[in-house]
CSV table of C-alpha atoms in Angstrom, one decimal:
chain,number,residue,atom,x,y,z
A,1,UNK,CA,43.4,87.8,-32.1
A,2,UNK,CA,46.5,86.6,-30.1
A,3,UNK,CA,47.9,88.6,-27.3
A,4,UNK,CA,51.1,89.6,-29.1
A,5,UNK,CA,49.2,91.1,-32.0
A,6,UNK,CA,46.8,92.8,-29.6
A,7,UNK,CA,49.7,94.3,-27.6
A,8,UNK,CA,51.3,95.7,-30.7
A,9,UNK,CA,48.0,97.1,-32.0
A,10,UNK,CA,47.2,98.7,-28.7
A,11,UNK,CA,50.6,100.4,-28.6
A,12,UNK,CA,50.3,101.5,-32.2
A,13,UNK,CA,46.8,102.8,-31.8
A,14,UNK,CA,47.7,104.7,-28.6
A,15,UNK,CA,50.8,106.2,-30.2
A,16,UNK,CA,49.0,107.1,-33.4
A,17,UNK,CA,46.5,109.2,-31.4
A,18,UNK,CA,49.0,110.7,-29.0
A,19,UNK,CA,51.4,111.8,-31.7
A,20,UNK,CA,48.7,114.1,-33.2
A,21,UNK,CA,47.9,115.7,-29.9
A,22,UNK,CA,51.5,116.0,-28.9
A,23,UNK,CA,52.6,117.6,-32.2
A,24,UNK,CA,49.9,120.2,-32.1
A,25,UNK,CA,50.7,120.9,-28.4
A,26,UNK,CA,54.3,121.4,-29.3
A,27,UNK,CA,53.8,123.8,-32.2
A,28,UNK,CA,50.6,125.8,-31.5
A,29,UNK,CA,52.2,127.8,-28.7
A,30,UNK,CA,54.6,129.2,-31.2
A,31,UNK,CA,51.8,130.3,-33.5
A,32,UNK,CA,50.1,131.8,-30.4
A,33,UNK,CA,53.2,133.7,-29.4
A,34,UNK,CA,53.7,135.2,-32.8
A,35,UNK,CA,50.1,136.5,-32.9
A,36,UNK,CA,50.6,137.8,-29.4
A,37,UNK,CA,53.8,139.6,-30.5
A,38,UNK,CA,52.0,141.2,-33.4
A,39,UNK,CA,49.3,142.4,-30.9
A,40,UNK,CA,51.9,144.0,-28.6
A,41,UNK,CA,53.7,145.7,-31.5
A,42,UNK,CA,50.7,146.8,-33.6
A,43,UNK,CA,47.9,147.1,-31.1
A,44,UNK,CA,45.5,145.7,-33.7
A,45,UNK,CA,42.7,143.9,-31.9
A,46,UNK,CA,42.5,141.2,-34.5
A,47,UNK,CA,45.8,139.8,-33.3
A,48,UNK,CA,44.7,139.7,-29.7
A,49,UNK,CA,41.6,137.8,-30.8
A,50,UNK,CA,43.7,135.3,-32.7
A,51,UNK,CA,46.0,134.9,-29.7
A,52,UNK,CA,43.2,134.2,-27.3
A,53,UNK,CA,41.5,131.8,-29.7
A,54,UNK,CA,44.6,129.8,-30.2
A,55,UNK,CA,45.4,129.8,-26.5
A,56,UNK,CA,42.2,127.9,-25.9
A,57,UNK,CA,43.2,125.4,-28.5
A,58,UNK,CA,46.6,125.1,-26.8
A,59,UNK,CA,44.8,124.3,-23.5
A,60,UNK,CA,42.7,121.7,-25.1
A,61,UNK,CA,45.6,119.9,-26.7
A,62,UNK,CA,47.8,120.2,-23.6
A,63,UNK,CA,45.1,118.4,-21.6
A,64,UNK,CA,44.5,115.6,-24.2
A,65,UNK,CA,48.2,115.3,-24.8
A,66,UNK,CA,48.9,114.9,-21.1
A,67,UNK,CA,46.2,112.2,-20.8
A,68,UNK,CA,47.2,110.2,-23.9
A,69,UNK,CA,50.9,110.5,-22.9
A,70,UNK,CA,50.2,109.2,-19.4
A,71,UNK,CA,48.4,106.2,-20.9
A,72,UNK,CA,51.3,105.4,-23.1
A,73,UNK,CA,53.7,105.4,-20.2
A,74,UNK,CA,51.5,102.9,-18.3
A,75,UNK,CA,51.2,100.8,-21.5
A,76,UNK,CA,55.0,100.4,-21.6
A,77,UNK,CA,54.9,98.7,-18.3
A,78,UNK,CA,51.7,96.8,-18.8
A,79,UNK,CA,52.4,95.5,-22.3
A,80,UNK,CA,56.2,95.3,-22.4
A,81,UNK,CA,57.4,94.5,-18.9
A,82,UNK,CA,60.5,92.6,-20.0
A,83,UNK,CA,61.5,95.5,-22.1
A,84,UNK,CA,61.1,98.0,-19.3
A,85,UNK,CA,62.8,95.8,-16.8
A,86,UNK,CA,66.1,95.9,-18.8
A,87,UNK,CA,65.7,99.1,-20.8
A,88,UNK,CA,64.2,101.4,-18.1
A,89,UNK,CA,67.5,102.0,-16.2
A,90,UNK,CA,69.3,102.7,-19.4
A,91,UNK,CA,67.0,105.1,-21.2
A,92,UNK,CA,65.0,106.4,-18.3
A,93,UNK,CA,66.9,109.8,-18.2
A,94,UNK,CA,65.1,111.4,-21.2
A,95,UNK,CA,61.8,110.3,-19.8
A,96,UNK,CA,62.7,111.9,-16.4
A,97,UNK,CA,63.8,115.1,-18.1
A,98,UNK,CA,60.7,115.1,-20.2
A,99,UNK,CA,58.7,115.1,-17.0
A,100,UNK,CA,60.6,118.2,-15.9
A,101,UNK,CA,59.9,119.9,-19.2
A,102,UNK,CA,56.2,119.0,-19.0
A,103,UNK,CA,56.1,120.5,-15.4
A,104,UNK,CA,57.6,123.8,-16.6
A,105,UNK,CA,55.2,123.8,-19.6
A,106,UNK,CA,52.2,123.3,-17.3
A,107,UNK,CA,53.3,126.2,-15.0
A,108,UNK,CA,54.0,128.5,-17.9
A,109,UNK,CA,50.6,127.7,-19.5
A,110,UNK,CA,48.9,128.5,-16.2
A,111,UNK,CA,50.6,131.9,-16.1
A,112,UNK,CA,49.7,132.5,-19.7
A,113,UNK,CA,46.1,131.6,-19.6
A,114,UNK,CA,45.3,133.5,-16.4
A,115,UNK,CA,47.8,136.3,-16.8
A,116,UNK,CA,45.9,138.6,-19.2
A,117,UNK,CA,45.9,142.2,-17.8
A,118,UNK,CA,47.5,140.9,-14.6
A,119,UNK,CA,51.2,140.4,-15.6
A,120,UNK,CA,53.7,142.7,-17.3
A,121,UNK,CA,52.7,142.5,-21.0
A,122,UNK,CA,56.2,141.3,-22.1
A,123,UNK,CA,56.6,138.8,-19.3
A,124,UNK,CA,53.1,137.5,-20.1
A,125,UNK,CA,54.2,137.0,-23.8
A,126,UNK,CA,57.4,135.3,-22.6
A,127,UNK,CA,55.4,132.7,-20.7
A,128,UNK,CA,53.8,131.7,-23.9
A,129,UNK,CA,57.2,131.3,-25.5
A,130,UNK,CA,58.2,129.1,-22.6
A,131,UNK,CA,55.2,126.9,-23.2
A,132,UNK,CA,56.3,126.4,-26.8
A,133,UNK,CA,60.0,125.8,-25.9
A,134,UNK,CA,59.3,123.4,-23.1
A,135,UNK,CA,56.7,121.5,-25.2
A,136,UNK,CA,59.2,121.2,-28.0
A,137,UNK,CA,61.9,119.9,-25.6
A,138,UNK,CA,59.4,117.4,-24.3
A,139,UNK,CA,58.9,116.0,-27.7
A,140,UNK,CA,62.7,115.9,-28.5
A,141,UNK,CA,63.4,114.0,-25.2
A,142,UNK,CA,60.7,111.4,-26.0
A,143,UNK,CA,62.1,111.0,-29.5
A,144,UNK,CA,65.6,110.5,-28.0
A,145,UNK,CA,64.2,107.5,-26.0
A,146,UNK,CA,62.7,106.1,-29.2
A,147,UNK,CA,65.9,106.7,-31.1
A,148,UNK,CA,67.7,104.6,-28.4
A,149,UNK,CA,65.5,101.7,-29.4
A,150,UNK,CA,66.7,102.1,-33.0
A,151,UNK,CA,70.3,102.8,-32.0
A,152,UNK,CA,71.0,101.2,-28.6
A,153,UNK,CA,73.9,102.7,-26.8
A,154,UNK,CA,75.2,103.4,-23.3
A,155,UNK,CA,75.6,99.8,-22.1
A,156,UNK,CA,77.4,96.6,-22.7
A,157,UNK,CA,75.3,93.4,-23.3
A,158,UNK,CA,77.3,90.5,-21.9
A,159,UNK,CA,75.9,87.0,-21.3
A,160,UNK,CA,72.4,88.3,-21.4
A,161,UNK,CA,73.1,91.1,-18.9
A,162,UNK,CA,73.1,94.9,-19.3
A,163,UNK,CA,76.2,96.3,-17.6
A,164,UNK,CA,78.4,99.4,-17.7
A,165,UNK,CA,75.3,101.6,-18.1
A,166,UNK,CA,75.9,105.2,-19.2
A,167,UNK,CA,72.5,107.1,-19.3
A,168,UNK,CA,74.1,110.2,-21.0
A,169,UNK,CA,75.5,108.1,-23.8
A,170,UNK,CA,72.2,106.3,-24.1
A,171,UNK,CA,70.2,109.5,-24.4
A,172,UNK,CA,72.6,111.1,-27.0
A,173,UNK,CA,72.8,108.0,-29.1
A,174,UNK,CA,73.7,108.0,-32.8
A,175,UNK,CA,70.1,108.3,-33.9
A,176,UNK,CA,68.8,111.0,-31.6
A,177,UNK,CA,69.7,114.1,-33.6
A,178,UNK,CA,68.4,112.9,-37.0
A,179,UNK,CA,65.2,111.6,-35.5
A,180,UNK,CA,64.6,114.6,-33.3
A,181,UNK,CA,65.3,117.0,-36.1
A,182,UNK,CA,63.0,115.1,-38.6
A,183,UNK,CA,60.2,114.8,-36.0
A,184,UNK,CA,60.4,118.4,-34.9
A,185,UNK,CA,60.2,119.7,-38.4
A,186,UNK,CA,57.4,117.3,-39.2
A,187,UNK,CA,55.4,118.6,-36.2
A,188,UNK,CA,55.6,122.2,-37.7
A,189,UNK,CA,54.7,121.0,-41.2
A,190,UNK,CA,51.7,119.0,-40.1
A,191,UNK,CA,50.4,121.5,-37.6
A,192,UNK,CA,51.1,124.5,-39.9
A,193,UNK,CA,49.2,123.0,-42.8
A,194,UNK,CA,46.3,121.7,-40.7
A,195,UNK,CA,45.8,125.1,-38.9
A,196,UNK,CA,46.1,127.0,-42.2
A,197,UNK,CA,43.7,124.6,-43.9
A,198,UNK,CA,41.1,125.2,-41.2
A,199,UNK,CA,41.3,128.9,-41.5
A,200,UNK,CA,41.3,128.7,-45.3
A,201,UNK,CA,37.9,126.9,-45.0
A,202,UNK,CA,36.5,129.8,-42.9
A,203,UNK,CA,37.8,132.4,-45.4
A,204,UNK,CA,36.3,130.6,-48.3
A,205,UNK,CA,33.0,130.6,-46.4
A,206,UNK,CA,33.3,134.4,-46.0
A,207,UNK,CA,33.2,134.2,-42.2
A,208,UNK,CA,35.3,136.7,-40.2
A,209,UNK,CA,37.6,137.0,-43.1
A,210,UNK,CA,40.1,139.5,-41.6
A,211,UNK,CA,40.5,137.4,-38.4
A,212,UNK,CA,41.0,134.1,-40.3
A,213,UNK,CA,43.3,135.7,-42.9
A,214,UNK,CA,45.7,136.9,-40.2
A,215,UNK,CA,45.6,133.5,-38.5
A,216,UNK,CA,46.0,131.7,-41.9
A,217,UNK,CA,49.1,133.7,-42.8
A,218,UNK,CA,50.9,132.9,-39.5
A,219,UNK,CA,50.1,129.2,-39.7
A,220,UNK,CA,50.9,129.0,-43.5
A,221,UNK,CA,54.3,130.6,-43.1
A,222,UNK,CA,55.3,128.2,-40.4
A,223,UNK,CA,54.0,125.2,-42.3
A,224,UNK,CA,55.5,126.1,-45.7
A,225,UNK,CA,58.9,127.0,-44.4
A,226,UNK,CA,59.0,123.8,-42.4
A,227,UNK,CA,57.9,121.8,-45.5
A,228,UNK,CA,60.9,123.1,-47.5
A,229,UNK,CA,63.2,122.2,-44.6
A,230,UNK,CA,61.8,118.7,-44.3
A,231,UNK,CA,63.6,117.2,-47.3
A,232,UNK,CA,66.9,118.2,-45.8
A,233,UNK,CA,66.1,116.6,-42.5
A,234,UNK,CA,64.8,113.6,-44.4
A,235,UNK,CA,68.1,113.2,-46.3
A,236,UNK,CA,70.0,113.3,-43.0
A,237,UNK,CA,67.7,110.6,-41.6
A,238,UNK,CA,68.0,108.4,-44.7
A,239,UNK,CA,71.8,108.5,-44.5
A,240,UNK,CA,71.7,107.7,-40.8
A,241,UNK,CA,69.3,104.7,-41.4
A,242,UNK,CA,71.4,103.4,-44.2
A,243,UNK,CA,74.4,103.3,-41.9
A,244,UNK,CA,72.7,101.9,-38.8
A,245,UNK,CA,69.7,100.0,-40.0
A,246,UNK,CA,70.3,98.6,-43.5
A,247,UNK,CA,67.3,96.2,-43.1
A,248,UNK,CA,65.0,99.2,-42.5
A,249,UNK,CA,66.3,101.0,-45.5
A,250,UNK,CA,66.0,97.9,-47.7
A,251,UNK,CA,62.3,97.5,-46.5
A,252,UNK,CA,61.6,101.2,-47.1
A,253,UNK,CA,62.9,101.0,-50.7
A,254,UNK,CA,61.8,97.3,-51.2
A,255,UNK,CA,65.5,96.8,-52.1
A,256,UNK,CA,65.9,93.0,-52.2
A,257,UNK,CA,69.3,92.7,-53.8
A,258,UNK,CA,72.7,94.2,-52.7
A,259,UNK,CA,74.0,96.2,-55.6
A,260,UNK,CA,76.0,99.2,-56.8
A,261,UNK,CA,74.3,102.0,-58.8
A,262,UNK,CA,71.1,101.1,-56.9
A,263,UNK,CA,68.0,102.7,-58.3
A,264,UNK,CA,65.6,104.8,-56.3
A,265,UNK,CA,62.2,103.1,-56.4
A,266,UNK,CA,59.1,105.3,-56.6
A,267,UNK,CA,55.8,103.5,-56.0
A,268,UNK,CA,55.5,99.9,-57.0
A,269,UNK,CA,54.1,96.8,-55.4
A,270,UNK,CA,56.7,94.7,-53.6
A,271,UNK,CA,56.6,90.9,-54.4
A,272,UNK,CA,58.5,89.4,-51.5
A,273,UNK,CA,58.1,85.9,-52.8
A,274,UNK,CA,59.9,86.6,-56.1
A,275,UNK,CA,62.1,89.4,-54.5
A,276,UNK,CA,61.1,92.1,-57.0
A,277,UNK,CA,58.9,95.3,-57.2
A,278,UNK,CA,56.2,95.5,-59.9
A,279,UNK,CA,55.0,98.6,-61.5
A,280,UNK,CA,57.7,100.9,-60.0
A,281,UNK,CA,59.4,103.9,-61.4
A,282,UNK,CA,63.2,103.3,-61.0
A,283,UNK,CA,65.8,106.1,-61.2
A,284,UNK,CA,69.2,104.4,-61.7
A,285,UNK,CA,71.9,105.2,-59.2
A,286,UNK,CA,69.9,107.7,-57.2
A,287,UNK,CA,69.5,105.5,-54.1
A,288,UNK,CA,73.2,104.9,-54.0
A,289,UNK,CA,73.9,108.6,-54.3
A,290,UNK,CA,71.4,109.5,-51.6
A,291,UNK,CA,72.8,107.0,-49.1
A,292,UNK,CA,76.5,107.1,-49.9
A,293,UNK,CA,77.1,110.2,-51.9
A,294,UNK,CA,78.3,108.1,-54.8
A,295,UNK,CA,76.1,107.1,-57.8
A,296,UNK,CA,78.1,103.8,-57.8
A,297,UNK,CA,78.0,103.2,-54.1
A,298,UNK,CA,76.9,99.9,-52.7
A,299,UNK,CA,73.5,99.6,-51.0
A,300,UNK,CA,72.8,96.5,-48.9
A,301,UNK,CA,69.7,94.6,-49.8
A,302,UNK,CA,67.5,92.1,-47.9
A,303,UNK,CA,69.5,89.3,-49.4
A,304,UNK,CA,72.4,89.9,-46.9
A,305,UNK,CA,70.1,90.0,-43.9
A,306,UNK,CA,68.8,86.8,-42.2
A,307,UNK,CA,65.2,86.1,-43.2
A,308,UNK,CA,64.1,86.0,-39.6
A,309,UNK,CA,65.4,89.6,-39.2
A,310,UNK,CA,63.5,91.0,-42.2
A,311,UNK,CA,61.0,93.8,-41.4
A,312,UNK,CA,57.5,93.7,-43.0
A,313,UNK,CA,58.5,94.9,-46.4
A,314,UNK,CA,55.1,95.9,-47.9
A,315,UNK,CA,53.9,97.9,-44.9
A,316,UNK,CA,57.2,99.7,-44.5
A,317,UNK,CA,57.5,100.5,-48.2
A,318,UNK,CA,53.9,101.7,-48.7
A,319,UNK,CA,54.2,103.9,-45.5
A,320,UNK,CA,57.5,105.4,-46.8
A,321,UNK,CA,56.0,106.1,-50.2
A,322,UNK,CA,53.0,107.9,-48.6
A,323,UNK,CA,55.2,110.0,-46.4
A,324,UNK,CA,57.5,111.1,-49.2
A,325,UNK,CA,54.7,111.6,-51.7
A,326,UNK,CA,52.7,113.8,-49.3
A,327,UNK,CA,55.9,115.6,-48.3
A,328,UNK,CA,56.6,116.5,-52.0
A,329,UNK,CA,53.0,117.7,-52.5
A,330,UNK,CA,53.3,120.1,-49.5
A,331,UNK,CA,56.7,121.4,-50.8
A,332,UNK,CA,55.0,122.2,-54.1
A,333,UNK,CA,52.2,124.1,-52.3
A,334,UNK,CA,54.8,125.9,-50.2
A,335,UNK,CA,56.7,127.0,-53.3
A,336,UNK,CA,53.4,128.3,-54.8
A,337,UNK,CA,52.7,130.2,-51.6
A,338,UNK,CA,56.2,131.8,-51.6
A,339,UNK,CA,55.7,132.8,-55.2
A,340,UNK,CA,52.4,134.4,-54.2
A,341,UNK,CA,54.0,136.3,-51.3
A,342,UNK,CA,56.9,137.8,-53.2
A,343,UNK,CA,55.9,137.9,-56.9
A,344,UNK,CA,52.2,137.2,-57.4
A,345,UNK,CA,50.4,139.0,-54.5
A,346,UNK,CA,47.1,138.8,-56.3
A,347,UNK,CA,47.1,135.1,-55.7
A,348,UNK,CA,46.9,135.6,-52.0
A,349,UNK,CA,43.2,136.4,-52.3
A,350,UNK,CA,42.5,133.7,-54.9
A,351,UNK,CA,40.2,130.9,-54.1
A,352,UNK,CA,42.3,128.3,-55.8
A,353,UNK,CA,45.3,128.9,-53.5
A,354,UNK,CA,43.1,128.6,-50.4
A,355,UNK,CA,41.5,125.5,-51.8
A,356,UNK,CA,45.0,123.9,-52.1
A,357,UNK,CA,45.6,124.5,-48.4
A,358,UNK,CA,42.2,123.0,-47.6
A,359,UNK,CA,43.1,119.9,-49.6
A,360,UNK,CA,46.4,119.8,-47.8
A,361,UNK,CA,44.8,120.1,-44.3
A,362,UNK,CA,45.3,116.4,-43.4
A,363,UNK,CA,48.4,115.8,-45.5
A,364,UNK,CA,50.9,116.6,-42.8
A,365,UNK,CA,49.3,114.3,-40.2
A,366,UNK,CA,48.9,111.5,-42.6
A,367,UNK,CA,52.6,111.8,-43.5
A,368,UNK,CA,53.4,112.0,-39.8
A,369,UNK,CA,51.6,108.7,-39.1
A,370,UNK,CA,53.2,107.1,-42.1
A,371,UNK,CA,56.6,108.2,-40.9
A,372,UNK,CA,56.1,106.7,-37.5
A,373,UNK,CA,54.9,103.5,-39.2
A,374,UNK,CA,58.2,103.4,-41.1
A,375,UNK,CA,60.2,104.0,-37.9
A,376,UNK,CA,58.4,101.4,-35.8
A,377,UNK,CA,57.5,98.7,-38.3
A,378,UNK,CA,60.8,99.1,-40.1
A,379,UNK,CA,62.6,98.2,-36.9
A,380,UNK,CA,60.8,94.9,-36.5
A,381,UNK,CA,61.3,92.2,-35.4
A,382,UNK,CA,63.3,94.1,-32.8
A,383,UNK,CA,62.1,96.2,-29.9
A,384,UNK,CA,65.7,97.1,-29.1
A,385,UNK,CA,67.5,97.0,-32.5
A,386,UNK,CA,69.8,93.9,-32.6
A,387,UNK,CA,69.4,93.2,-28.9
A,388,UNK,CA,65.9,92.2,-27.9
A,389,UNK,CA,63.1,90.9,-30.1
A,390,UNK,CA,59.6,92.4,-29.7
A,391,UNK,CA,58.1,88.9,-29.2
A,392,UNK,CA,60.4,88.4,-26.2
A,393,UNK,CA,59.4,91.6,-24.5
A,394,UNK,CA,55.6,91.2,-24.6
A,395,UNK,CA,53.7,90.6,-21.3
A,396,UNK,CA,52.7,87.0,-20.5
A,397,UNK,CA,49.4,88.3,-19.0
A,398,UNK,CA,46.4,86.9,-20.9
A,399,UNK,CA,43.4,88.9,-22.2
A,400,UNK,CA,45.3,91.7,-23.8
A,401,UNK,CA,42.8,91.7,-26.7
A,402,UNK,CA,40.1,93.0,-24.3
A,403,UNK,CA,42.5,95.7,-23.1
A,404,UNK,CA,43.0,96.7,-26.8
A,405,UNK,CA,39.2,97.0,-27.4
A,406,UNK,CA,38.8,99.1,-24.3
A,407,UNK,CA,41.6,101.5,-25.0
A,408,UNK,CA,40.5,101.8,-28.6
A,409,UNK,CA,37.0,102.8,-27.5
A,410,UNK,CA,38.5,105.4,-25.0
A,411,UNK,CA,40.7,106.9,-27.7
A,412,UNK,CA,37.9,107.1,-30.3
A,413,UNK,CA,35.8,108.8,-27.7
A,414,UNK,CA,38.6,111.2,-26.8
A,415,UNK,CA,39.1,112.0,-30.5
A,416,UNK,CA,35.3,112.7,-31.0
A,417,UNK,CA,35.2,115.0,-27.9
A,418,UNK,CA,38.3,116.9,-28.9
A,419,UNK,CA,37.0,117.3,-32.5
A,420,UNK,CA,33.6,118.7,-31.2
A,421,UNK,CA,35.4,121.1,-28.8
A,422,UNK,CA,37.6,122.4,-31.6
A,423,UNK,CA,34.7,122.6,-34.1
A,424,UNK,CA,32.8,124.7,-31.5
A,425,UNK,CA,35.8,126.9,-30.9
A,426,UNK,CA,36.5,127.4,-34.6
A,427,UNK,CA,32.9,128.3,-35.5
A,428,UNK,CA,32.5,130.7,-32.5
A,429,UNK,CA,36.0,132.3,-32.8
A,430,UNK,CA,36.5,135.7,-34.2
A,431,UNK,CA,33.0,137.0,-33.7
A,432,UNK,CA,34.3,139.8,-31.6
A,433,UNK,CA,36.2,141.0,-34.7
A,434,UNK,CA,34.0,140.7,-37.7
A,435,UNK,CA,35.0,142.0,-41.2
A,436,UNK,CA,33.0,142.7,-44.3
A,437,UNK,CA,36.0,141.9,-46.5
A,438,UNK,CA,35.2,139.3,-49.1
A,439,UNK,CA,37.1,137.2,-51.6
A,440,UNK,CA,36.5,137.4,-55.3
A,441,UNK,CA,34.3,134.5,-56.6
A,442,UNK,CA,36.7,133.5,-59.3
């Protein structure tokens, strides 16, 4: 394995782990705060038990997110020193502000975890809300830095030098809103379905049914509402990518030829040698409409982009198809759940509906990883789109492959430990509030 590939794999592996921890850490505090609010308003002990159980999960993911995020910041300097040398002064502001948000989050979490029966009850609840808001802001600020890599702004590049630097313009670049919106909604979708799925498993097993039913409903509502909003944010992102990064859009859709009335491609196997897609379902004109608002609008293909600037088409296309396919599946589950809530209440205790959520447990995070693959791989061969190539930014230090093996081992160990802690927490949780309520066997 050469050092360039090892550096890219290490960054991808680290980010792939961190994004899961970060998204759960961003979203779970909101679940926790809703359960806490119900406890304050209803005085039903089950909601207090749910709140305390979830607060322990928030603490676990806060710690693991902090560790994995710190590692990523070191990796930027270790693996991509040329990139950081030039880009650091330009997009450093969102990282600095993210540090401030993280600091506030840590303080608020400390108040929340140790404030039971010591603080004013509403102030205590408010500190939990602050944990969620500051965590969400942290995620948005980091995404703003990534968006800058896709849509560089806030500087002039003249004779190989970066001049006239404007950090505010860099942070609020053209891509930041669409990426931040899409990423934030994705965090709620993935975490909502994952948490709901875990509680659905416990309900199906007949363990502490009332406790897990209350927890399931809160998570399921968050996840399903977000799932229905995700196509809207996805449409905004697709239009933005079509405008700024036509090569990425062409790779996402395996769109080899510039044309009007461009079809939307569903599935298929890209054949880059012959510039075609085999076994695909094509819907005429839909890609043109989705990107330009006109069924006869022109969509740029890879044929107008220099070959050396082509992203890896197959990886980008497959990742995009996985993301969209799983997103559609979760929207369908969401619609069934809404129908159950408002029209078919008997479905809410049916085993088949719970089993759908169990099946959907990993869907959100798989879609999340696929989406980040599209974002990062689709930008290649650029680390700063149109300005700096990834190959020019990598460290000249030898032996990166060994660093990759070491970091991979650390992250796998971290994942195993976190999984064991969560399993222990889930199996023990709710024992203080047991219920004899059972589900029908049909």
